[in-house]
Short mmCIF file of C-alpha atoms in Angstrom, two decimals:
data_model
loop_
_atom_site.label_atom_id
_atom_site.label_comp_id
_atom_site.label_asym_id
_atom_site.label_seq_id
_atom_site.Cartn_x
_atom_site.Cartn_y
_atom_site.Cartn_z
CA MET A 155 107.53 143.71 -7.36
CA LYS A 156 104.30 142.85 -7.45
CA ARG A 157 104.25 141.57 -3.98
CA ALA A 158 106.27 143.92 -2.30
CA TRP A 159 103.43 147.10 -3.72
CA ILE A 160 100.69 144.88 -2.05
CA ALA A 161 102.74 144.48 0.79
CA PHE A 162 103.09 148.49 0.97
CA LEU A 163 99.60 149.00 0.54
CA GLY A 164 98.63 146.73 2.98
CA THR A 165 100.28 147.95 5.88
CA LEU A 166 99.43 151.53 4.66
CA VAL A 167 95.66 149.66 4.81
CA LEU A 168 96.05 148.29 8.72
CA VAL A 169 98.64 151.85 10.00
CA LEU A 170 97.00 154.23 8.61
CA PRO A 171 93.19 154.37 10.64
CA ILE A 172 95.26 152.95 13.73
CA ARG A 173 97.68 155.93 13.87
CA ILE A 174 94.99 158.88 13.24
CA PHE A 175 92.37 157.19 15.51
CA SER A 176 95.66 156.99 18.78
CA MET A 177 96.34 160.39 17.67
CA LEU A 178 92.71 162.11 17.78
CA ARG A 179 91.66 159.51 20.78
CA TYR A 180 94.81 159.66 22.82
CA LEU A 181 97.49 161.76 21.89
CA ASN A 182 98.14 165.14 23.98
CA PRO A 183 99.81 167.57 21.93
CA GLN A 184 101.15 169.15 24.59
CA THR A 185 102.97 166.50 26.54
CA GLY A 186 103.65 164.79 23.24
CA PHE A 187 102.03 160.96 25.47
CA TYR A 188 99.37 158.68 24.91
CA SER A 189 96.60 158.41 27.36
CA ASP A 190 96.65 154.48 26.87
CA GLY A 191 99.87 154.52 28.05
CA GLY A 192 101.24 152.96 24.41
CA LYS A 193 99.22 150.78 23.97
CA SER A 194 97.57 152.32 20.14
CA VAL A 195 101.35 153.53 19.17
CA ALA A 196 103.67 150.25 20.59
CA ALA A 197 100.94 148.26 17.93
CA ALA A 198 101.30 150.68 14.31
CA SER A 199 105.14 150.79 14.60
CA ILE A 200 105.35 146.80 14.88
CA LEU A 201 103.12 146.90 12.51
CA LEU A 202 105.18 149.24 9.94
CA VAL A 203 108.36 147.79 11.05
CA ALA A 204 106.99 144.78 9.59
CA GLY A 205 105.56 146.21 6.85
CA ALA A 206 108.79 148.08 5.75
CA PHE A 207 110.58 145.03 6.21
CA LEU A 208 108.40 143.03 4.00
CA THR A 209 107.94 145.49 1.29
CA ALA A 210 112.00 145.37 1.16
CA TYR A 211 112.69 142.16 1.39
CA PHE A 212 109.88 141.51 -1.77
CA SER A 213 111.36 143.87 -2.97
CA SER A 214 115.00 142.33 -3.04
CA ARG A 215 113.47 138.59 -4.28
CA ASP A 216 112.48 140.77 -7.75
CA GLY A 217 114.29 138.70 -10.63
CA ARG A 218 114.44 141.65 -12.44
CA THR A 219 117.72 143.26 -10.74
CA GLU A 220 118.88 146.59 -13.81
CA ILE A 221 117.44 148.55 -15.21
CA SER A 222 117.56 151.04 -18.56
CA ALA A 223 119.55 153.65 -18.42
CA GLU A 224 117.70 155.23 -20.87
CA PRO A 225 115.63 158.54 -19.54
CA ILE A 226 112.78 157.91 -18.21
CA ARG A 227 109.24 160.47 -19.53
CA ASN A 228 105.98 160.45 -17.38
CA VAL A 229 103.96 162.80 -16.94
CA VAL A 230 102.49 161.59 -13.54
CA ALA A 231 105.40 161.69 -11.12
CA ALA A 232 106.86 164.36 -13.01
CA VAL A 233 103.73 166.68 -11.87
CA LEU A 234 103.88 165.19 -7.97
CA GLY A 235 108.00 165.73 -8.37
CA ALA A 236 107.71 169.34 -9.48
CA VAL A 237 104.54 169.17 -6.61
CA ALA A 238 107.03 168.12 -3.93
CA GLY A 239 110.16 170.08 -5.40
CA ILE A 240 107.94 173.15 -4.99
CA PHE A 241 106.28 171.97 -1.53
CA VAL A 242 111.00 172.39 -0.38
CA LEU A 243 111.68 174.62 -1.41
CA VAL A 244 108.50 177.02 -0.10
CA GLN A 245 108.70 175.39 3.77
CA SER A 246 112.70 176.30 3.28
CA VAL A 247 112.16 179.59 2.49
CA VAL A 248 109.97 180.07 5.31
CA GLY A 249 112.11 178.41 7.61
CA LEU A 250 115.03 180.42 6.66
CA THR A 251 112.98 184.04 7.46
CA ALA A 252 111.13 181.92 10.49
CA GLY A 253 114.39 181.56 12.46
CA PHE A 254 114.92 178.37 14.21
CA LEU A 255 115.04 179.46 18.65
CA GLY A 256 118.22 178.06 20.29
CA VAL A 257 121.11 176.01 19.62
CA GLY A 258 121.69 175.33 16.06
CA GLN A 259 120.92 178.18 14.33
CA ILE A 260 123.47 177.85 11.73
CA PHE A 261 123.13 174.80 10.89
CA TYR A 262 119.01 175.49 10.06
CA GLN A 263 119.86 178.15 7.86
CA ILE A 264 122.57 176.28 5.90
CA PHE A 265 119.32 173.30 6.05
CA CYS A 266 116.72 176.21 5.25
CA GLY A 267 119.76 177.08 1.89
CA ALA A 268 119.88 173.50 0.63
CA GLY A 269 116.41 172.99 0.81
CA ILE A 270 115.56 175.77 -1.75
CA LEU A 271 118.75 174.06 -3.85
CA THR A 272 116.85 171.33 -3.33
CA GLY A 273 113.15 172.07 -4.29
CA ALA A 274 114.77 173.08 -7.64
CA VAL A 275 116.65 170.18 -7.50
CA LEU A 276 113.74 168.62 -7.63
CA MET A 277 111.14 170.83 -9.84
CA LEU A 278 113.99 170.67 -12.76
CA THR A 279 113.93 166.66 -12.59
CA ALA A 280 110.50 166.97 -12.80
CA TYR A 281 111.24 168.52 -16.10
CA ASP A 282 113.84 166.02 -17.22
CA LEU A 283 110.69 163.25 -16.69
CA ALA A 284 108.54 165.41 -18.56
CA THR A 285 110.07 166.01 -21.31
CA GLY A 286 112.49 162.97 -21.35
CA LEU A 287 115.58 164.84 -20.69
CA ARG A 288 118.37 163.72 -18.08
CA LYS A 289 119.70 167.47 -17.14
CA VAL A 290 120.32 166.20 -13.19
CA GLY A 291 121.89 162.53 -14.53
CA SER A 292 124.27 164.46 -16.93
CA HIS A 293 125.29 167.18 -13.64
CA PRO A 294 126.51 164.04 -10.13
CA LEU A 295 127.07 167.09 -8.10
CA LEU A 296 124.17 168.79 -8.90
CA ALA A 297 122.33 165.10 -8.25
CA LEU A 298 123.84 164.94 -4.80
CA ILE A 299 122.44 168.83 -3.41
CA PRO A 300 119.16 166.28 -2.23
CA SER A 301 120.79 164.22 -0.71
CA VAL A 302 123.21 166.76 1.44
CA TRP A 303 119.91 168.24 2.06
CA GLY A 304 118.96 164.73 3.33
CA CYS A 305 122.03 164.88 5.86
CA LEU A 306 121.37 168.20 6.68
CA TYR A 307 117.90 167.53 7.52
CA LEU A 308 119.12 164.58 9.97
CA VAL A 309 121.36 167.15 11.74
CA VAL A 310 118.75 169.78 12.51
CA LEU A 311 116.74 166.73 13.65
CA PHE A 312 119.91 165.92 16.55
CA ILE A 313 119.98 169.05 17.90
CA ALA A 314 117.02 170.05 17.78
CA TYR A 315 115.82 166.62 19.67
CA SER A 316 118.69 167.40 22.45
CA ALA A 317 116.33 169.53 24.29
CA VAL A 318 113.67 167.97 24.69
CA VAL A 319 112.49 164.89 24.91
CA ASN A 320 112.29 161.39 23.28
CA LEU A 321 108.69 161.63 21.77
CA ALA A 322 107.17 158.61 20.06
CA GLU A 323 106.32 161.29 16.56
CA ASP A 324 109.78 162.29 16.37
CA VAL A 325 111.86 158.95 16.28
CA TYR A 326 108.73 158.44 13.71
CA HIS A 327 110.15 161.36 11.95
CA THR A 328 113.36 160.13 12.10
CA PHE A 329 113.09 157.51 10.56
CA THR A 330 110.94 159.16 7.84
CA VAL A 331 114.12 160.91 6.99
CA VAL A 332 116.28 158.43 7.32
CA PHE A 333 114.77 156.76 4.06
CA LEU A 334 114.42 159.54 1.97
CA LEU A 335 118.06 160.57 2.47
CA LEU A 336 118.81 156.74 1.17
CA PHE A 337 116.39 156.83 -1.62
CA LEU A 338 117.26 160.34 -2.41
CA PHE A 339 120.98 159.20 -2.90
CA THR A 340 120.50 156.31 -4.89
CA GLN A 341 118.20 158.40 -6.65
CA ALA A 342 120.83 160.14 -7.59
CA LYS A 343 123.43 156.93 -8.09
CA LEU A 344 120.58 155.55 -10.60
CA PHE A 345 120.52 159.16 -12.15
CA THR A 346 124.26 159.73 -13.35
CA GLY A 347 125.69 156.32 -13.10
CA ILE A 348 127.94 156.27 -10.81
CA GLU A 349 127.12 152.90 -9.77
CA SER A 350 126.15 149.91 -11.61
CA THR A 351 122.02 150.14 -13.17
CA LYS A 352 122.11 147.46 -10.51
CA SER A 353 120.65 151.02 -8.45
CA GLY A 354 118.28 149.90 -9.86
CA LYS A 355 117.08 146.90 -7.37
CA MET A 356 118.53 148.82 -4.69
CA ILE A 357 116.30 152.12 -5.34
CA TYR A 358 112.44 149.99 -4.98
CA MET A 359 113.93 148.32 -1.16
CA VAL A 360 115.19 151.95 0.34
CA GLY A 361 111.98 153.70 -1.20
CA LEU A 362 108.91 152.27 -1.36
CA PRO A 363 109.72 152.02 3.05
CA ALA A 364 110.81 155.60 3.14
CA ALA A 365 107.11 156.25 0.83
CA LEU A 366 105.34 153.42 3.92
CA ILE A 367 106.69 154.83 6.83
CA ALA A 368 106.08 158.99 5.32
CA LEU A 369 102.68 158.15 4.44
CA ALA A 370 101.84 156.56 7.80
CA THR A 371 103.97 159.77 10.05
CA GLY A 372 102.66 162.74 7.70
CA ILE A 373 98.78 161.85 7.25
CA PRO A 374 97.72 162.08 11.14
CA SER A 375 100.36 164.63 12.15
CA SER A 376 98.51 166.66 8.98
CA ILE A 377 94.94 165.35 10.05
CA GLN A 378 95.92 166.42 13.25
CA PHE A 379 96.93 169.92 12.94
CA PHE A 380 94.29 170.46 10.85
CA GLY A 381 92.10 169.07 13.46
CA THR A 382 93.40 170.37 16.89
CA GLY A 383 95.46 173.72 15.37
CA ILE A 384 98.93 171.77 16.79
CA THR A 385 101.02 169.08 15.92
CA ALA A 386 102.87 166.57 18.54
CA GLY A 387 106.71 166.86 18.31
CA VAL A 388 108.84 169.45 17.08
CA VAL A 389 108.50 168.85 13.34
CA SER A 390 106.50 171.66 11.22
CA ILE A 391 103.18 170.94 9.81
CA GLY A 392 104.97 172.46 6.87
CA MET A 393 107.88 169.09 6.84
CA HIS A 394 105.11 167.00 7.02
CA MET A 395 103.06 167.83 4.07
CA ALA A 396 106.54 167.83 2.58
CA ASN A 397 106.79 164.46 2.99
CA ILE A 398 103.87 163.64 2.11
CA ALA A 399 104.41 164.80 -1.40
CA LEU A 400 107.81 163.36 -1.41
CA ALA A 401 106.69 160.14 -0.51
CA PHE A 402 103.97 160.67 -3.81
CA TYR A 403 106.50 161.93 -5.50
CA ILE A 404 108.47 158.31 -5.00
CA ILE A 405 106.22 156.11 -5.62
CA ALA A 406 105.15 157.62 -8.94
CA PHE A 407 109.18 157.58 -9.74
CA LEU A 408 109.25 154.24 -8.22
CA SER A 409 105.93 153.17 -10.49
CA ALA A 410 107.48 155.03 -13.89
CA LEU A 411 110.38 153.23 -13.64
CA GLN A 412 108.79 149.77 -13.14
CA ALA A 413 107.60 150.30 -17.07
CA VAL A 414 111.00 150.68 -18.47
CA PRO A 415 112.37 147.68 -19.80
CA ALA A 416 115.25 145.99 -17.92
CA ALA A 417 119.41 146.69 -18.95
CA ALA A 418 119.36 143.87 -20.84
CA GLU A 419 116.50 143.86 -23.06
CA THR A 420 117.15 147.47 -24.68
CA ASP A 421 120.80 146.58 -25.16
CA PRO A 422 121.47 146.17 -28.41
CA ALA A 423 124.38 143.14 -27.80
CA GLY A 424 122.15 141.43 -25.50
CA ALA A 425 120.70 137.96 -25.18
CA ALA A 426 119.70 138.47 -28.47
CA GLY A 427 122.71 139.10 -29.92
CA LEU A 428 124.23 136.34 -28.61
CA GLU A 429 121.62 133.79 -29.88
CA ASP A 430 121.94 134.63 -33.09
CA LEU A 431 126.37 134.57 -32.76
CA SER A 432 125.52 130.81 -30.99
CA GLN A 433 124.96 129.31 -35.02
CA PRO A 434 127.30 129.38 -38.15
CA THR A 435 126.96 133.01 -40.06
CA ALA A 436 127.32 132.98 -44.12
CA LEU A 437 128.89 135.65 -45.90
CA PRO A 438 127.70 138.07 -47.62
CA ASP A 439 126.18 136.85 -51.31
CA THR A 440 128.93 133.61 -50.68
CA ASP A 441 129.59 131.26 -53.43
CA ASP A 442 127.92 127.57 -53.75
CA ARG A 443 131.33 126.84 -50.72
CA GLY A 444 129.92 129.13 -48.34
CA ASN A 445 133.50 130.46 -49.20
CA LYS A 446 134.44 133.43 -50.31
CA PRO A 447 132.37 137.13 -50.29
CA MET A 448 130.61 137.83 -53.71
CA LEU A 449 131.23 141.43 -53.56
CA LYS A 450 130.09 144.42 -56.46
CA ALA A 451 131.70 147.05 -57.07
CA GLU A 452 129.59 149.47 -54.78
CA GLY A 453 129.31 148.97 -51.80
CA SER A 454 131.40 146.25 -50.67
CA ILE A 455 132.90 148.15 -48.20
CA SER A 456 129.58 148.55 -46.56
CA GLU A 457 128.36 145.00 -46.69
CA TYR A 458 132.19 144.23 -44.87
CA VAL A 459 131.23 146.71 -42.49
CA SER A 460 127.10 145.24 -41.72
CA PHE A 461 128.58 141.76 -41.74
CA LEU A 462 131.44 141.64 -38.92
CA ARG A 463 128.49 144.08 -36.49
CA LYS A 464 126.42 141.54 -36.79
CA ALA A 465 128.31 138.70 -36.31
CA CYS A 466 131.30 139.91 -33.51
CA GLY A 467 129.12 142.83 -32.34
CA SER A 468 131.50 145.56 -33.73
CA GLY A 469 132.96 147.94 -36.05
CA GLU A 470 136.53 149.94 -37.32
CA LYS A 471 137.12 152.80 -38.43
CA PHE A 472 138.76 154.21 -41.68
CA VAL A 473 141.57 156.98 -40.85
CA THR A 474 144.00 158.08 -43.20
CA ALA A 475 148.12 156.16 -43.16
CA VAL A 476 150.72 158.15 -42.10
CA PRO A 477 154.75 157.24 -41.71
CA SER A 478 154.82 155.09 -38.42
CA PRO A 479 157.16 157.24 -36.32
CA PHE A 480 159.59 153.45 -35.65
CA TYR A 481 160.08 153.27 -39.11
CA SER A 482 162.12 155.77 -41.68
CA ARG A 483 163.04 154.39 -45.29
CA ASN A 484 165.97 156.44 -44.94
CA ASP A 485 167.54 154.16 -42.28
CA PRO A 486 170.19 151.65 -42.54
CA SER A 487 169.59 149.77 -40.89
CA THR A 488 165.99 148.63 -41.97
CA GLU A 489 167.61 148.34 -45.52
CA GLU A 490 170.10 146.17 -44.17
CA SER A 491 167.24 143.69 -42.79
#
């Protein structure tokens, strides 16, 4: 994963200055076009695509394929998750009250309503990260709400883009939402266990590009807004800032997830147990020949249980004996036999 993080940071260092300079120098916020013929945005786009591909590729090549299913506890990820939830919640409330002019009003209202629920789920996830619990993971439908919000996000963007010229900034924002949706969906599967713990590799493959594109899109747009009072494209400054908050949350979450031991390292019946089973195991308190256990009067059952658990990785449960429903002492057929 070290190479994936290096590719992520290197791409961000190269792309951000080009994006900020080109937006402040060449971009006309009124039209959304660049006065240099789009050369600077083309260079930034090529670097961004290459960086996103490298982060996903290095993440897929990482030998650590499984993540432990144990809950994660990380204060930094919890704080950034709560901040991201607050940004999404506030932006959704503002959008619900401000309204959406033109076609797609009903979809935008549904999207804002889902955004309010998503903000609440993100804050509940932050609580889980702060306490080491998994309340979100225990309710699969609750964990999938952010993914539904991401799908509605794309629907609203497509409706809005159908009425305007496709600008470079809108294309950037569309890819941001696509990768954020993939991350939220993969995180939901990781939390709920709907898919195996091998989702730990996929969450890096989509999470790092999502954070990279969100920062490369949101930071220059925010700087332009606070510098000129206007942003290019149809996306509001509130959504740009929400995407930035989500990007920092993704970075903190992936960093906390990397510190969690792999599933094989936390499984008591894993490699260590198999290594012990490869050697012959003697019965507890055996005699000189090693073939009969010399059990004490007290605790003999517990010694057998301990032996079976160590040698076979299994246990047993004693239940009260009851008569078999298929056998009767008064049955003539059983007496003749």
